[in-house]
Protein backbone atom coordinates (compact mmCIF):
# COMPACT_ATOMS: atom_id res chain seq x y z
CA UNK A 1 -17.80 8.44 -0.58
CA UNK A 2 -16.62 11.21 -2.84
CA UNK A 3 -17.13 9.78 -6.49
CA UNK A 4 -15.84 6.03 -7.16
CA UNK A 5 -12.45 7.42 -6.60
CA UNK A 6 -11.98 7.47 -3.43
CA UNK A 7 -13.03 7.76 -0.26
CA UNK A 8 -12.39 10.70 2.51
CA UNK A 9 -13.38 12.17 5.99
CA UNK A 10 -11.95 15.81 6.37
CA UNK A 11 -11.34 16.36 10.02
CA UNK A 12 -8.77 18.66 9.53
CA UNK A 13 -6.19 20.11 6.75
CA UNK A 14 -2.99 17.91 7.16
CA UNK A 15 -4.11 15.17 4.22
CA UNK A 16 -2.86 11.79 4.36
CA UNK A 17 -3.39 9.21 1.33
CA UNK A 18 -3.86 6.01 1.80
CA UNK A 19 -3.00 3.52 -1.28
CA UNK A 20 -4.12 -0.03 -1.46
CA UNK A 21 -3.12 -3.52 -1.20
CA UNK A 22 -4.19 -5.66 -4.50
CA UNK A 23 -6.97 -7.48 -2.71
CA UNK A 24 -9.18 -4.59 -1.88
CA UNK A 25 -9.61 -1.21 -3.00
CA UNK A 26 -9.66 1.93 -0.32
CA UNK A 27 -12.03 0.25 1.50
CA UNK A 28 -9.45 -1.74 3.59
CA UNK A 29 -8.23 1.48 5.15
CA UNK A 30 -12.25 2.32 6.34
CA UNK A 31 -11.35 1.71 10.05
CA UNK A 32 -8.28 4.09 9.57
CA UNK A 33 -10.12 6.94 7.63
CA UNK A 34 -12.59 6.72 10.53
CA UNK A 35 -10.41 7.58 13.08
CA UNK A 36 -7.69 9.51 11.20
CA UNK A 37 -10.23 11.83 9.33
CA UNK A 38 -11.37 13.25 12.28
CA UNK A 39 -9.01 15.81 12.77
CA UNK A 40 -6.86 14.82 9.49
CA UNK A 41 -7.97 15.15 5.87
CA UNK A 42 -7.85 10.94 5.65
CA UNK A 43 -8.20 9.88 1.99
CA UNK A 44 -8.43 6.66 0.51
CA UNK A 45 -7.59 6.55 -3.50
CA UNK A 46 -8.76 3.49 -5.42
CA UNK A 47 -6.08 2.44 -7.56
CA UNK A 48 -7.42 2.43 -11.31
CA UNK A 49 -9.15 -0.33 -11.88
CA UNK A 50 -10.57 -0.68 -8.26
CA UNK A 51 -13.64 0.78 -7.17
CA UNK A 52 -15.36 1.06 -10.25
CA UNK A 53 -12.81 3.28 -12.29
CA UNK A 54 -10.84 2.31 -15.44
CA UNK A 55 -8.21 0.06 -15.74
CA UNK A 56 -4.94 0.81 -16.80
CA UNK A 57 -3.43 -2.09 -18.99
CA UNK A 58 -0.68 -2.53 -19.25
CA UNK A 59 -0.70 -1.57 -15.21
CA UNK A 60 3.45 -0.22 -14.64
CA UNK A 61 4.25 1.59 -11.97
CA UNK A 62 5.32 4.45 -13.75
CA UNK A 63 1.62 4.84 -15.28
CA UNK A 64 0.16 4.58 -11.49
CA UNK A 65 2.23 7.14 -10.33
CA UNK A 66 1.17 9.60 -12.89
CA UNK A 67 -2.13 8.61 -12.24
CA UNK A 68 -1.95 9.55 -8.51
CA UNK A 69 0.30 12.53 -9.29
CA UNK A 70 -2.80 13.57 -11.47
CA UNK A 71 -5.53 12.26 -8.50
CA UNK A 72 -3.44 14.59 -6.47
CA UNK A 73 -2.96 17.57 -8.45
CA UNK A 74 -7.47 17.17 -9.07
CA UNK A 75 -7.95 17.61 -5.32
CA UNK A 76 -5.62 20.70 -4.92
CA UNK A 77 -3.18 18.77 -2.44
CA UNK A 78 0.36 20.34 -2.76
CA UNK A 79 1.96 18.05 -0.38
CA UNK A 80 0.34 14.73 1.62
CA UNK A 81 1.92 12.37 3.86
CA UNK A 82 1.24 8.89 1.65
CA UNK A 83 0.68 5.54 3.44
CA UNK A 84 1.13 2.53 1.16
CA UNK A 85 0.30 -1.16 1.98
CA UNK A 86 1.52 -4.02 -0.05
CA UNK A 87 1.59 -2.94 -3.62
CA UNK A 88 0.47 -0.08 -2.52
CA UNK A 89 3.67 0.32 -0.66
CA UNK A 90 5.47 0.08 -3.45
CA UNK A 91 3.69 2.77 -5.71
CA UNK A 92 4.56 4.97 -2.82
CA UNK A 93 8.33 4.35 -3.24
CA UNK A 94 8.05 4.68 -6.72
CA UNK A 95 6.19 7.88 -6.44
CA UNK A 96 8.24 9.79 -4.03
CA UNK A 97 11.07 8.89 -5.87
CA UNK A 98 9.52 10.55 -8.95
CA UNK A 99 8.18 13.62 -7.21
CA UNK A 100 9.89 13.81 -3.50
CA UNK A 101 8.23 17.23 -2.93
CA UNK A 102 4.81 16.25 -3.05
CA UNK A 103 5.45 13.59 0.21
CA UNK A 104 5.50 15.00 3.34
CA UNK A 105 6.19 11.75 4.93
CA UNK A 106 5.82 8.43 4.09
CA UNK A 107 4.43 5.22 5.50
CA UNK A 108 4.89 2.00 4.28
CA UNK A 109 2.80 -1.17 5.70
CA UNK A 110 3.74 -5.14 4.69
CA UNK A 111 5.64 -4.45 1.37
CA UNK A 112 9.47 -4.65 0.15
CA UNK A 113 11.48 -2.71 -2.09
CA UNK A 114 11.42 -5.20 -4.23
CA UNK A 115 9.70 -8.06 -5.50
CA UNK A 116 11.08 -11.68 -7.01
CA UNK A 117 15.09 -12.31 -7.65
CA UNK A 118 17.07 -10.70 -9.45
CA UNK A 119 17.60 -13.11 -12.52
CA UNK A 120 13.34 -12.87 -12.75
CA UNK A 121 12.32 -17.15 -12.73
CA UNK A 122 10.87 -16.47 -9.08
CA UNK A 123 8.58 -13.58 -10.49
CA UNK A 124 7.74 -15.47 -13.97
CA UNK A 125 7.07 -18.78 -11.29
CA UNK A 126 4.27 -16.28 -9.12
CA UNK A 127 2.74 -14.43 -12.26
CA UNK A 128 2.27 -18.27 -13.74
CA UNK A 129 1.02 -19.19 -10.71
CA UNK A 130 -1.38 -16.81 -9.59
CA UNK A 131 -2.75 -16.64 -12.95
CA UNK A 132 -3.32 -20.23 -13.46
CA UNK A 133 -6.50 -20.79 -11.01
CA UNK A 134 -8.28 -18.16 -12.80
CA UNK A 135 -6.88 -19.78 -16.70
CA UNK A 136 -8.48 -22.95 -15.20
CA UNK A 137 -11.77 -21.21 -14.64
CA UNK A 138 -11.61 -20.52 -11.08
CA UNK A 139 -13.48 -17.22 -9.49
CA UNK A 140 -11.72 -14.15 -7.86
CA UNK A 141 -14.35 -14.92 -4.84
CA UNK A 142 -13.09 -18.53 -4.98
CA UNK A 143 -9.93 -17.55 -4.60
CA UNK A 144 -10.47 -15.06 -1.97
CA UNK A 145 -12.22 -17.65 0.40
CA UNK A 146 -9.00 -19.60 -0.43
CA UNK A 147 -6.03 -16.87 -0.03
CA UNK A 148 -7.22 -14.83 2.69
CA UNK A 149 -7.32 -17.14 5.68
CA UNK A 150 -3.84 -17.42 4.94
CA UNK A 151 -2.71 -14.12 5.08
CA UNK A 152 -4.18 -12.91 9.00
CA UNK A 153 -1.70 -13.78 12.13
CA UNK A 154 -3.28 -15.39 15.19
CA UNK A 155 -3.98 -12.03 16.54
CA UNK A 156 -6.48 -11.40 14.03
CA UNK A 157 -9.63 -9.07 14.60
CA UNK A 158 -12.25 -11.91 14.16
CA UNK A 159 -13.96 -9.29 11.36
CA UNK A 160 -10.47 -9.10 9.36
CA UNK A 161 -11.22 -12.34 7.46
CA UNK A 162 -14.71 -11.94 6.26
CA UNK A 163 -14.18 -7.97 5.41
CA UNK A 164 -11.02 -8.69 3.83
CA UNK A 165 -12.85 -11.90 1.76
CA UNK A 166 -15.51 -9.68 0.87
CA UNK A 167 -13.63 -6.85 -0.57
CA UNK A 168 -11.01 -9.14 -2.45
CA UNK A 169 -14.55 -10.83 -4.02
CA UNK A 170 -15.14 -7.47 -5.42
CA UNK A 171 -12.08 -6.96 -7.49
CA UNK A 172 -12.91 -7.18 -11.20
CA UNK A 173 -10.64 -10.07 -12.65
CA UNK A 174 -8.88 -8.36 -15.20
CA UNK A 175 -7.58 -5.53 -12.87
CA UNK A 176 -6.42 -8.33 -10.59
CA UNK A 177 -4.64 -10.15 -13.39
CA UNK A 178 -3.00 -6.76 -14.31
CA UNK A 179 -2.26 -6.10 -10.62
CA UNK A 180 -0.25 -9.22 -10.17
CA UNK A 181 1.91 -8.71 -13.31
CA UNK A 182 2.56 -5.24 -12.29
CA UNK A 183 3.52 -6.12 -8.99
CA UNK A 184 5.86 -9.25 -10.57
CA UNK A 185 7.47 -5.77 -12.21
CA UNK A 186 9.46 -4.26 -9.07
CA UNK A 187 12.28 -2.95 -7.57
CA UNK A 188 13.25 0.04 -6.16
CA UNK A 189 16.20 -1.23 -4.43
CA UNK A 190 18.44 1.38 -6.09
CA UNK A 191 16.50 4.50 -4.69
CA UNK A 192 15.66 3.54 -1.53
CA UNK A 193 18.71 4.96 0.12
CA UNK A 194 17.52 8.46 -1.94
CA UNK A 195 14.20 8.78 0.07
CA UNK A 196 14.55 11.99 2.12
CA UNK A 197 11.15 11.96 3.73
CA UNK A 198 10.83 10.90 7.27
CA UNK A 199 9.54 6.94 6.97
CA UNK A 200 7.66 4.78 9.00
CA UNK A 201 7.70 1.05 7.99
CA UNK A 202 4.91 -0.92 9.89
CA UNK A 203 5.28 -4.64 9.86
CA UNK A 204 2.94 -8.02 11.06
CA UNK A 205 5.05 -10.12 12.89
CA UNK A 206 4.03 -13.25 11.17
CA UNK A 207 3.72 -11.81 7.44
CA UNK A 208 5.17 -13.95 5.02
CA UNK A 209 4.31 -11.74 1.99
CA UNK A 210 6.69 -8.81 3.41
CA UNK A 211 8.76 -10.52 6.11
CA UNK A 212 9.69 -8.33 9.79
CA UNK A 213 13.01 -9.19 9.32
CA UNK A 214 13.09 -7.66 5.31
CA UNK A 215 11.18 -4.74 6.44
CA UNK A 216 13.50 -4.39 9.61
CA UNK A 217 16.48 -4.25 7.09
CA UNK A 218 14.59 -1.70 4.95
CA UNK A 219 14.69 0.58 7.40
CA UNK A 220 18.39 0.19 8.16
CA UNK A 221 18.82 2.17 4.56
CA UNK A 222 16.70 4.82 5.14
CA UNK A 223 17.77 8.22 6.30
CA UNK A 224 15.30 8.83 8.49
CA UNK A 225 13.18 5.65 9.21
CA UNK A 226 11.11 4.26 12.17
CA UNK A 227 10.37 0.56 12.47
CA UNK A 228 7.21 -0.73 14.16
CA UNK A 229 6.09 -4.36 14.59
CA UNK A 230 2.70 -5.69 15.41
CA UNK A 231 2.90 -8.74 17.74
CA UNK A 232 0.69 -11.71 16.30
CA UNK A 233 -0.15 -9.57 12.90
CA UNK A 234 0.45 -11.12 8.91
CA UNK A 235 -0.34 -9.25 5.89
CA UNK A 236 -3.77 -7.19 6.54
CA UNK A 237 -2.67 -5.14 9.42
CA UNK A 238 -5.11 -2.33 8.91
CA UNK A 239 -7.86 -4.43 9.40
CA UNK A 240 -6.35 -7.58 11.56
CA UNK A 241 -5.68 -4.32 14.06
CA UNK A 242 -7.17 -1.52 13.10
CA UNK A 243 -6.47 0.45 16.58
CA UNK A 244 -2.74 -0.59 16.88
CA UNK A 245 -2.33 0.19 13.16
CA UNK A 246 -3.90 3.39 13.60
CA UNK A 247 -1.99 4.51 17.23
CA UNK A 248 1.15 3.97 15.47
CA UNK A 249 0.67 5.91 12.70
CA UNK A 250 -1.08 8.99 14.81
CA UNK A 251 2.46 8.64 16.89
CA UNK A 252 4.41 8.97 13.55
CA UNK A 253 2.31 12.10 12.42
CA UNK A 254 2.63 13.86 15.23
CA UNK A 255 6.07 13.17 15.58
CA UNK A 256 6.41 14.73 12.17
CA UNK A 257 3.85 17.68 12.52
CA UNK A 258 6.70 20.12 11.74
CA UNK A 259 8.34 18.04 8.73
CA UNK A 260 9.98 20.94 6.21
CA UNK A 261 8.91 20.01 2.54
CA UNK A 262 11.47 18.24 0.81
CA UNK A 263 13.54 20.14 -1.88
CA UNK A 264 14.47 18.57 -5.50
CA UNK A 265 12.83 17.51 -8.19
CA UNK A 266 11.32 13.57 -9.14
CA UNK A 267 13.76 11.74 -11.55
C-alpha cells in the first residue's frame, strides 16, 4: 500500500489504473493487481472519499476526473491504459473524453454509458431509494449483508460474497450517499462514438446492474471495441472470477502492446 491512495505492485513499466465500483474502494481489484503487477505497473486509485481520503461533495464527474487527471499527473504517468468497473466505468468514459491522450486503452467492466431515462423520474426513483434505508437509520454494513448477495451470478468464487460484504461495510456513509447521487448524474451517450482508444468491454452474463445485452450494444458504437462475456458472472466480476477477469484483460493488453498514443486534446 502506497499511502491511503492507492494501492500498486510494479512488475513492469506499462501502468494500468484500475478505478472502482461504489461498494469498495481499490481493494476489489487486489486479486488483479496481484497478478497484473507482476510484470505491469498495476495500480489501484481510491476514488476520493474511499480509502481514507477526502470526500468530494458535491461528487460530479467532472470533479473526479480532475482529481484522477491530478492522481495521475502526482505519479509521473504520461499515458496508462484505465480499467473502470461500474461507476468506475463511467469516470473512465468521462475522463478519456476529457483528456484522450492520457488513455492508452481502455477497459470497461459492468457499467453503461449512461445511467436512468432520459426525462430523469427513474434516476430521482433510485437516488430516493437508495437513500431511504440509511434516512431510516439503517447501516452501510446492514445494507451490504443485504445488497451484495444479490449482485454475484451462480458462478460465484465462494470468497466473492464475504470480501465484497466486507469492503462495502467499510465505505464511510456520506461518500456512499454522494456516490449514488453522482452516479444518478450520467450520460455519456453523446461521446461514446468519439472514443478513439482501443476498448475492451467485459460483461457478467447475469448482471442486472449493466446488462450483456446493453454492454454488447455499447460496443457496436465503438471504433475499436472488443466484447467479452463471463458465463455465470453478475456485477463483481473481478472478484466472482478473478482468473477469467484477469486472462481476458492480459489478452486485451497484449493485443494492444503497440497501441500509438492518441492525438487531440480533452473537450
Amino acid at each position: 500500500m502506497n499511502g491511503t491512495d492507492h494501492i500498486r505492485r510494479t512488475g513492469g513499466e506499462r501502468a494500468i489504473v484500475l478505478l472502482h465500483g461504489i461498494g469498495a474502494g481499490a481493494e476489489m481489484f487486489a486479486p488483479q493487481i496481484e497478478g497484473l503487477g507482476r510484470d505491469h505497473d498495476a495500480i489501484g486509485w481510491n476514488l476520493p472519499g474511499y480509502g481514507g481520503t477526502a470526500l468530494l461533495s458535491p461528487m460530479t464527474f467532472p470533479a473526479l476526473s480532475q482529481a484522477l487527471l491530478a492522481f495521475l499527473d502526482r505519479l509521473g504517468l504520461d499515458q496508462v491504459d484505465l480499467l473502470g468497473h461500474s461507476i468506475g466505468g463511467m469516470l473512465a468514459q468521462d475522463f478519456v473524453a476529457r483528456h484522450p491522450s492520457r488513455v492508452r486503452t481502455l477497459v470497461l467492466s459492468a457499467t453503461t454509458a449512461a445511467f436512468g431515462s432520459r426525462d430523469g423520474e427513474f434516476q430521482k426513483r433510485f437516488v430516493a431509494e437508495r437513500l431511504a434505508p440509511l434516512d431510516a437509520g439503517r447501516t452501510i454494513p446492514e445494507l451490504a449483508r443485504e445488497f451484495v448477495p444479490e449482485l454475484v451470478g451462480p458462478a460465484s468464487d465462494p470468497a466473492a460474497v464475504p470480501t465484497a460484504t466486507a469492503a462495502m461495510s467499510r465505505v464511510p456513509e456520506a461518500t456512499y450517499r454522494e456516490a449514488i447521487r453522482c452516479l444518478a448524474t450520467f450520460d455519456a451517450r453523446e461521446t461514446l462514438a468519439d472514443i478513439a482508444a482501443p476498448v475492451l468491454l467485459v460483461a457478467g452474463e447475469v448482471d442486472r446492474n449493466a446488462p450483456a445485452p446493453t454492454m454488447r450494444r455499447m460496443s457496436e458504437k465503438l471504433r475499436d471495441a472488443r466484447y467479452v462475456e463471463l458465463p455465470g458472472t453478475g456485477h463483481l466480476a473481478p472478484l466472482e472470477c478473478p482468473r477469467a477477469f484477469e486472462a481476458a484483460l492480459r489478452d486485451f493488453l497484449n493485443q494492444t502492446e503497440t497501441t500509438p498514443p492518441q492525438e487531440g486534446a480533452g473537450r
